[in-house]
PDB file of C-alpha atoms in Angstrom:
ATOM      1  CA  ASP R  22     234.885 146.244 157.768  1.00  0.00           C
ATOM      2  CA  SER R  23     237.675 147.975 160.073  1.00  0.00           C
ATOM      3  CA  GLY R  24     238.607 144.892 161.707  1.00  0.00           C
ATOM      4  CA  VAL R  25     237.452 145.810 165.044  1.00  0.00           C
ATOM      5  CA  THR R  26     234.157 143.985 165.855  1.00  0.00           C
ATOM      6  CA  GLN R  27     231.623 145.467 168.332  1.00  0.00           C
ATOM      7  CA  THR R  28     228.534 143.755 169.646  1.00  0.00           C
ATOM      8  CA  PRO R  29     225.683 144.511 169.865  1.00  0.00           C
ATOM      9  CA  LYS R  30     225.200 147.369 167.514  1.00  0.00           C
ATOM     10  CA  HIS R  31     222.069 148.541 169.227  1.00  0.00           C
ATOM     11  CA  LEU R  32     220.899 148.072 172.812  1.00  0.00           C
ATOM     12  CA  ILE R  33     217.751 149.320 174.479  1.00  0.00           C
ATOM     13  CA  THR R  34     217.340 148.698 178.091  1.00  0.00           C
ATOM     14  CA  ALA R  35     215.612 150.032 181.119  1.00  0.00           C
ATOM     15  CA  THR R  36     216.933 152.312 183.929  1.00  0.00           C
ATOM     16  CA  GLY R  37     218.739 150.373 186.700  1.00  0.00           C
ATOM     17  CA  GLN R  38     219.613 147.421 184.413  1.00  0.00           C
ATOM     18  CA  ARG R  39     223.136 146.128 183.601  1.00  0.00           C
ATOM     19  CA  VAL R  40     224.581 145.505 180.056  1.00  0.00           C
ATOM     20  CA  THR R  41     227.630 144.240 178.705  1.00  0.00           C
ATOM     21  CA  LEU R  42     229.380 145.464 175.477  1.00  0.00           C
ATOM     22  CA  ARG R  43     231.762 143.346 173.741  1.00  0.00           C
ATOM     23  CA  CYS R  44     234.857 144.285 171.474  1.00  0.00           C
ATOM     24  CA  SER R  45     237.036 142.109 169.455  1.00  0.00           C
ATOM     25  CA  PRO R  46     240.265 144.040 168.410  1.00  0.00           C
ATOM     26  CA  ARG R  47     241.910 143.964 164.976  1.00  0.00           C
ATOM     27  CA  SER R  48     244.138 141.052 164.648  1.00  0.00           C
ATOM     28  CA  GLY R  49     247.541 141.957 166.124  1.00  0.00           C
ATOM     29  CA  ASP R  50     246.514 144.736 168.054  1.00  0.00           C
ATOM     30  CA  LEU R  51     247.186 144.543 171.874  1.00  0.00           C
ATOM     31  CA  SER R  52     245.688 147.828 172.969  1.00  0.00           C
ATOM     32  CA  VAL R  53     242.046 148.307 173.369  1.00  0.00           C
ATOM     33  CA  TYR R  54     240.358 151.712 174.309  1.00  0.00           C
ATOM     34  CA  TRP R  55     236.643 152.345 175.277  1.00  0.00           C
ATOM     35  CA  TYR R  56     235.171 155.730 174.380  1.00  0.00           C
ATOM     36  CA  GLN R  57     231.691 157.150 175.119  1.00  0.00           C
ATOM     37  CA  GLN R  58     230.226 159.646 172.746  1.00  0.00           C
ATOM     38  CA  SER R  59     227.238 161.611 173.899  1.00  0.00           C
ATOM     39  CA  LEU R  60     225.774 164.813 172.266  1.00  0.00           C
ATOM     40  CA  ASP R  61     226.677 167.034 174.978  1.00  0.00           C
ATOM     41  CA  GLN R  62     230.070 165.607 176.025  1.00  0.00           C
ATOM     42  CA  GLY R  63     231.682 164.596 172.759  1.00  0.00           C
ATOM     43  CA  LEU R  64     234.179 161.667 172.601  1.00  0.00           C
ATOM     44  CA  GLN R  65     235.239 160.699 176.107  1.00  0.00           C
ATOM     45  CA  PHE R  66     237.962 158.321 176.901  1.00  0.00           C
ATOM     46  CA  LEU R  67     236.887 155.627 179.467  1.00  0.00           C
ATOM     47  CA  ILE R  68     239.638 153.159 179.811  1.00  0.00           C
ATOM     48  CA  GLN R  69     242.448 151.387 178.064  1.00  0.00           C
ATOM     49  CA  TYR R  70     243.763 147.799 178.270  1.00  0.00           C
ATOM     50  CA  TYR R  71     247.235 146.546 176.763  1.00  0.00           C
ATOM     51  CA  ASN R  72     247.574 142.815 176.535  1.00  0.00           C
ATOM     52  CA  GLY R  73     245.235 141.970 179.332  1.00  0.00           C
ATOM     53  CA  GLU R  74     246.311 144.770 181.784  1.00  0.00           C
ATOM     54  CA  GLU R  75     244.708 148.169 182.522  1.00  0.00           C
ATOM     55  CA  ARG R  76     247.018 150.887 181.110  1.00  0.00           C
ATOM     56  CA  ALA R  77     244.833 154.060 181.504  1.00  0.00           C
ATOM     57  CA  LYS R  78     241.701 155.428 183.011  1.00  0.00           C
ATOM     58  CA  GLY R  79     239.586 158.377 182.040  1.00  0.00           C
ATOM     59  CA  ASN R  80     236.359 159.631 182.957  1.00  0.00           C
ATOM     60  CA  ILE R  81     234.823 156.256 183.760  1.00  0.00           C
ATOM     61  CA  LEU R  82     232.170 156.097 186.390  1.00  0.00           C
ATOM     62  CA  GLU R  83     232.297 153.601 189.293  1.00  0.00           C
ATOM     63  CA  ARG R  84     229.112 151.854 187.944  1.00  0.00           C
ATOM     64  CA  PHE R  85     231.216 151.053 184.643  1.00  0.00           C
ATOM     65  CA  SER R  86     233.832 148.329 184.556  1.00  0.00           C
ATOM     66  CA  ALA R  87     235.896 146.669 181.948  1.00  0.00           C
ATOM     67  CA  GLN R  88     238.433 143.929 181.245  1.00  0.00           C
ATOM     68  CA  GLN R  89     240.546 142.301 178.703  1.00  0.00           C
ATOM     69  CA  PHE R  90     240.567 138.607 178.196  1.00  0.00           C
ATOM     70  CA  PRO R  91     243.597 136.315 177.328  1.00  0.00           C
ATOM     71  CA  ASP R  92     242.322 136.249 173.694  1.00  0.00           C
ATOM     72  CA  LEU R  93     242.452 140.113 173.665  1.00  0.00           C
ATOM     73  CA  HIS R  94     238.787 140.771 173.434  1.00  0.00           C
ATOM     74  CA  SER R  95     237.307 143.132 175.813  1.00  0.00           C
ATOM     75  CA  GLU R  96     234.100 143.895 177.595  1.00  0.00           C
ATOM     76  CA  LEU R  97     232.661 146.904 178.957  1.00  0.00           C
ATOM     77  CA  ASN R  98     230.101 146.450 181.852  1.00  0.00           C
ATOM     78  CA  LEU R  99     227.657 149.125 182.700  1.00  0.00           C
ATOM     79  CA  SER R 100     225.436 148.641 185.629  1.00  0.00           C
ATOM     80  CA  SER R 101     222.786 150.594 187.550  1.00  0.00           C
ATOM     81  CA  LEU R 102     221.957 152.223 184.183  1.00  0.00           C
ATOM     82  CA  GLU R 103     220.711 155.945 183.917  1.00  0.00           C
ATOM     83  CA  LEU R 104     219.026 157.781 181.288  1.00  0.00           C
ATOM     84  CA  GLY R 105     222.207 159.976 180.973  1.00  0.00           C
ATOM     85  CA  ASP R 106     224.127 156.863 179.925  1.00  0.00           C
ATOM     86  CA  SER R 107     222.751 156.712 176.646  1.00  0.00           C
ATOM     87  CA  ALA R 108     225.298 157.265 174.224  1.00  0.00           C
ATOM     88  CA  LEU R 109     227.388 155.662 171.350  1.00  0.00           C
ATOM     89  CA  TYR R 110     230.151 153.527 172.852  1.00  0.00           C
ATOM     90  CA  PHE R 111     233.247 152.996 170.747  1.00  0.00           C
ATOM     91  CA  CYS R 112     235.930 150.418 171.025  1.00  0.00           C
ATOM     92  CA  ALA R 113     239.154 151.092 169.344  1.00  0.00           C
ATOM     93  CA  SER R 114     242.461 149.175 169.081  1.00  0.00           C
ATOM     94  CA  SER R 115     246.020 149.757 167.969  1.00  0.00           C
ATOM     95  CA  VAL R 116     249.128 147.841 167.726  1.00  0.00           C
ATOM     96  CA  ALA R 117     251.213 149.144 170.719  1.00  0.00           C
ATOM     97  CA  GLY R 118     249.786 152.638 171.683  1.00  0.00           C
ATOM     98  CA  THR R 119     252.963 154.725 171.331  1.00  0.00           C
ATOM     99  CA  VAL R 120     252.584 158.375 170.491  1.00  0.00           C
ATOM    100  CA  LEU R 121     254.567 158.238 167.366  1.00  0.00           C
ATOM    101  CA  ASP R 122     252.392 155.330 166.086  1.00  0.00           C
ATOM    102  CA  ARG R 123     251.361 156.616 162.690  1.00  0.00           C
ATOM    103  CA  THR R 124     248.477 154.234 162.375  1.00  0.00           C
ATOM    104  CA  GLY R 125     246.431 155.755 165.213  1.00  0.00           C
ATOM    105  CA  TYR R 126     243.550 153.749 166.296  1.00  0.00           C
ATOM    106  CA  THR R 127     241.108 151.574 164.422  1.00  0.00           C
ATOM    107  CA  PHE R 128     237.415 152.036 165.660  1.00  0.00           C
ATOM    108  CA  GLY R 129     234.672 149.624 165.697  1.00  0.00           C
ATOM    109  CA  SER R 130     231.317 150.640 164.397  1.00  0.00           C
ATOM    110  CA  GLY R 131     229.907 151.353 167.956  1.00  0.00           C
ATOM    111  CA  THR R 132     227.300 150.060 170.245  1.00  0.00           C
ATOM    112  CA  ARG R 133     224.421 152.565 170.303  1.00  0.00           C
ATOM    113  CA  LEU R 134     222.953 152.258 173.881  1.00  0.00           C
ATOM    114  CA  THR R 135     219.546 153.708 174.809  1.00  0.00           C
ATOM    115  CA  VAL R 136     218.309 153.713 178.290  1.00  0.00           C
ATOM    116  CA  VAL R 137     214.670 154.172 178.836  1.00  0.00           C
TER     117      VAL R 137
ATOM    118  CA  ALA Q  24     242.343 172.544 180.582  1.00  0.00           C
ATOM    119  CA  GLN Q  25     241.102 171.934 177.007  1.00  0.00           C
ATOM    120  CA  LYS Q  26     243.672 169.867 175.241  1.00  0.00           C
ATOM    121  CA  ILE Q  27     242.362 169.961 171.844  1.00  0.00           C
ATOM    122  CA  THR Q  28     240.196 172.962 170.589  1.00  0.00           C
ATOM    123  CA  GLN Q  29     238.120 173.030 167.535  1.00  0.00           C
ATOM    124  CA  THR Q  30     236.483 176.600 167.267  1.00  0.00           C
ATOM    125  CA  GLN Q  31     234.296 175.896 164.319  1.00  0.00           C
ATOM    126  CA  PRO Q  32     231.171 173.930 165.532  1.00  0.00           C
ATOM    127  CA  GLY Q  33     229.711 174.089 161.927  1.00  0.00           C
ATOM    128  CA  MET Q  34     231.232 174.913 158.443  1.00  0.00           C
ATOM    129  CA  PHE Q  35     229.528 175.203 154.981  1.00  0.00           C
ATOM    130  CA  VAL Q  36     231.554 174.813 151.622  1.00  0.00           C
ATOM    131  CA  GLN Q  37     230.512 174.656 148.101  1.00  0.00           C
ATOM    132  CA  GLU Q  38     231.327 171.497 146.251  1.00  0.00           C
ATOM    133  CA  LYS Q  39     234.755 171.485 144.392  1.00  0.00           C
ATOM    134  CA  GLU Q  40     235.973 174.222 146.690  1.00  0.00           C
ATOM    135  CA  ALA Q  41     238.656 173.833 149.364  1.00  0.00           C
ATOM    136  CA  VAL Q  42     238.019 174.093 153.090  1.00  0.00           C
ATOM    137  CA  THR Q  43     240.100 174.522 156.225  1.00  0.00           C
ATOM    138  CA  LEU Q  44     238.859 172.997 159.514  1.00  0.00           C
ATOM    139  CA  ASP Q  45     240.897 174.525 162.460  1.00  0.00           C
ATOM    140  CA  CYS Q  46     242.364 172.753 165.285  1.00  0.00           C
ATOM    141  CA  THR Q  47     244.660 173.883 168.116  1.00  0.00           C
ATOM    142  CA  TYR Q  48     246.187 171.786 170.810  1.00  0.00           C
ATOM    143  CA  ASP Q  49     247.883 172.091 174.121  1.00  0.00           C
ATOM    144  CA  THR Q  50     250.701 170.007 175.359  1.00  0.00           C
ATOM    145  CA  SER Q  51     254.074 170.324 177.000  1.00  0.00           C
ATOM    146  CA  ASP Q  52     255.520 167.153 175.531  1.00  0.00           C
ATOM    147  CA  GLN Q  53     257.975 166.983 172.816  1.00  0.00           C
ATOM    148  CA  SER Q  54     256.665 163.805 171.426  1.00  0.00           C
ATOM    149  CA  TYR Q  55     253.029 163.729 170.408  1.00  0.00           C
ATOM    150  CA  GLY Q  56     250.789 162.648 167.459  1.00  0.00           C
ATOM    151  CA  LEU Q  57     247.979 164.614 165.794  1.00  0.00           C
ATOM    152  CA  PHE Q  58     245.152 163.089 164.059  1.00  0.00           C
ATOM    153  CA  TRP Q  59     242.026 163.701 162.156  1.00  0.00           C
ATOM    154  CA  TYR Q  60     239.057 161.434 162.058  1.00  0.00           C
ATOM    155  CA  LYS Q  61     235.936 161.713 159.872  1.00  0.00           C
ATOM    156  CA  GLN Q  62     232.424 160.619 161.354  1.00  0.00           C
ATOM    157  CA  PRO Q  63     229.712 160.376 158.816  1.00  0.00           C
ATOM    158  CA  SER Q  64     226.082 160.381 159.763  1.00  0.00           C
ATOM    159  CA  SER Q  65     226.240 156.467 159.853  1.00  0.00           C
ATOM    160  CA  GLY Q  66     228.488 156.878 163.009  1.00  0.00           C
ATOM    161  CA  GLU Q  67     231.769 155.084 162.088  1.00  0.00           C
ATOM    162  CA  MET Q  68     235.105 156.781 162.816  1.00  0.00           C
ATOM    163  CA  ILE Q  69     237.256 157.000 159.865  1.00  0.00           C
ATOM    164  CA  PHE Q  70     240.966 157.818 160.160  1.00  0.00           C
ATOM    165  CA  LEU Q  71     242.158 160.436 157.712  1.00  0.00           C
ATOM    166  CA  ILE Q  72     245.650 161.744 158.364  1.00  0.00           C
ATOM    167  CA  TYR Q  73     248.424 161.929 160.976  1.00  0.00           C
ATOM    168  CA  GLN Q  74     251.057 164.348 161.820  1.00  0.00           C
ATOM    169  CA  GLY Q  75     253.848 163.310 164.171  1.00  0.00           C
ATOM    170  CA  SER Q  76     255.590 166.104 166.376  1.00  0.00           C
ATOM    171  CA  TYR Q  77     258.882 165.420 164.719  1.00  0.00           C
ATOM    172  CA  ASP Q  78     257.621 165.368 161.104  1.00  0.00           C
ATOM    173  CA  GLU Q  79     259.408 168.143 159.205  1.00  0.00           C
ATOM    174  CA  GLN Q  80     256.863 168.196 156.262  1.00  0.00           C
ATOM    175  CA  ASN Q  81     253.169 168.739 156.422  1.00  0.00           C
ATOM    176  CA  ALA Q  82     251.261 165.548 155.990  1.00  0.00           C
ATOM    177  CA  THR Q  83     249.206 164.752 152.939  1.00  0.00           C
ATOM    178  CA  GLU Q  84     246.763 161.904 152.211  1.00  0.00           C
ATOM    179  CA  GLY Q  85     245.051 162.442 148.722  1.00  0.00           C
ATOM    180  CA  ARG Q  86     242.681 165.273 149.159  1.00  0.00           C
ATOM    181  CA  TYR Q  87     243.542 165.821 152.735  1.00  0.00           C
ATOM    182  CA  SER Q  88     246.524 167.826 153.854  1.00  0.00           C
ATOM    183  CA  LEU Q  89     247.468 168.986 157.304  1.00  0.00           C
ATOM    184  CA  ASN Q  90     248.797 172.487 157.881  1.00  0.00           C
ATOM    185  CA  PHE Q  91     250.903 172.010 160.883  1.00  0.00           C
ATOM    186  CA  GLN Q  92     252.380 174.890 162.565  1.00  0.00           C
ATOM    187  CA  LYS Q  93     254.185 173.615 165.572  1.00  0.00           C
ATOM    188  CA  ALA Q  94     255.078 176.998 167.290  1.00  0.00           C
ATOM    189  CA  ARG Q  95     251.445 178.049 167.149  1.00  0.00           C
ATOM    190  CA  LYS Q  96     250.190 174.546 168.140  1.00  0.00           C
ATOM    191  CA  SER Q  97     247.820 174.247 165.442  1.00  0.00           C
ATOM    192  CA  ALA Q  98     247.100 171.456 163.040  1.00  0.00           C
ATOM    193  CA  ASN Q  99     244.459 172.459 160.595  1.00  0.00           C
ATOM    194  CA  LEU Q 100     242.860 170.047 158.187  1.00  0.00           C
ATOM    195  CA  VAL Q 101     242.520 171.274 154.556  1.00  0.00           C
ATOM    196  CA  ILE Q 102     240.205 169.388 152.254  1.00  0.00           C
ATOM    197  CA  SER Q 103     240.736 170.316 148.556  1.00  0.00           C
ATOM    198  CA  ALA Q 104     237.938 169.844 145.933  1.00  0.00           C
ATOM    199  CA  SER Q 105     235.150 169.202 148.331  1.00  0.00           C
ATOM    200  CA  GLN Q 106     232.623 166.510 147.497  1.00  0.00           C
ATOM    201  CA  LEU Q 107     229.247 165.804 148.752  1.00  0.00           C
ATOM    202  CA  GLY Q 108     230.377 162.728 150.583  1.00  0.00           C
ATOM    203  CA  ASP Q 109     232.730 164.930 152.555  1.00  0.00           C
ATOM    204  CA  SER Q 110     229.686 166.222 154.662  1.00  0.00           C
ATOM    205  CA  ALA Q 111     230.367 164.861 158.094  1.00  0.00           C
ATOM    206  CA  MET Q 112     231.719 165.569 161.440  1.00  0.00           C
ATOM    207  CA  TYR Q 113     235.382 166.018 161.683  1.00  0.00           C
ATOM    208  CA  PHE Q 114     237.505 165.577 164.788  1.00  0.00           C
ATOM    209  CA  CYS Q 115     240.974 166.524 165.634  1.00  0.00           C
ATOM    210  CA  ALA Q 116     242.722 164.371 168.232  1.00  0.00           C
ATOM    211  CA  MET Q 117     246.129 164.263 169.954  1.00  0.00           C
ATOM    212  CA  ARG Q 118     247.939 161.562 171.393  1.00  0.00           C
ATOM    213  CA  GLU Q 119     250.603 162.215 174.034  1.00  0.00           C
ATOM    214  CA  ASP Q 120     252.092 159.730 176.599  1.00  0.00           C
ATOM    215  CA  PRO Q 121     254.209 161.743 179.317  1.00  0.00           C
ATOM    216  CA  TYR Q 122     253.797 158.878 181.794  1.00  0.00           C
ATOM    217  CA  ASN Q 123     254.130 155.935 179.433  1.00  0.00           C
ATOM    218  CA  GLN Q 124     250.492 154.812 179.756  1.00  0.00           C
ATOM    219  CA  GLY Q 125     249.655 153.738 176.467  1.00  0.00           C
ATOM    220  CA  GLY Q 126     249.046 157.018 174.647  1.00  0.00           C
ATOM    221  CA  LYS Q 127     245.287 157.354 174.648  1.00  0.00           C
ATOM    222  CA  LEU Q 128     243.843 159.785 171.915  1.00  0.00           C
ATOM    223  CA  ILE Q 129     242.163 163.134 173.216  1.00  0.00           C
ATOM    224  CA  PHE Q 130     239.419 164.432 170.969  1.00  0.00           C
ATOM    225  CA  GLY Q 131     238.171 167.810 170.135  1.00  0.00           C
ATOM    226  CA  GLN Q 132     234.492 168.739 170.139  1.00  0.00           C
ATOM    227  CA  GLY Q 133     234.314 168.254 166.376  1.00  0.00           C
ATOM    228  CA  THR Q 134     233.472 170.388 163.238  1.00  0.00           C
ATOM    229  CA  GLU Q 135     230.370 169.510 161.354  1.00  0.00           C
ATOM    230  CA  LEU Q 136     231.047 170.163 157.653  1.00  0.00           C
ATOM    231  CA  SER Q 137     228.241 170.569 155.269  1.00  0.00           C
ATOM    232  CA  VAL Q 138     229.117 170.524 151.465  1.00  0.00           C
ATOM    233  CA  LYS Q 139     226.607 172.385 149.354  1.00  0.00           C
ATOM    234  CA  PRO Q 140     225.901 171.216 145.556  1.00  0.00           C
TER     235      PRO Q 140
END
């Protein structure tokens, strides 16, 4: 157990639907990062939150949104789902998010989303 | 522009032999961190080793070592005495933060390592 909890582990849903992925960071970590891993795109950074505030945005579609709550857990909302959104979605956390942080990220086990 | 380049989509190695996985990176920052992660078929991402841009010595963690050549902007992972359990996807990643935005990790495309008995 890495200490980062992601739920659900698997999700199957239909096109056009909306889903919410949840992440609880490791105790003490203030930064939460969301990544999408698909076969053809590799690991793509979506968005980062630090202590409740959005810090950085990557290749996140407008149909996707996220937030970090006061208890530091984070949710990634995916709407108007398309077949191409099928992927493994990772949440990761880190203490502060500085470049010289030797501990890097701690990843959750991921949510495998299948859109049918 | 590709920030992290892993030129070996797949590699084979014989059990008990050493293997080097290549990684080159592109940055204009002086401060950055380099990471290697392992992703077995079960899917989880496992942190292996870290090298900071100011570190004077190559990082080592057990059977993993990092051949860091700063001038060449390369950070190759060396796995010594390969084991069957080393079969996995390996990702090189870089963390830079020129605008103080929290230092997201940027990943390469990965190298799939297969260890033969």
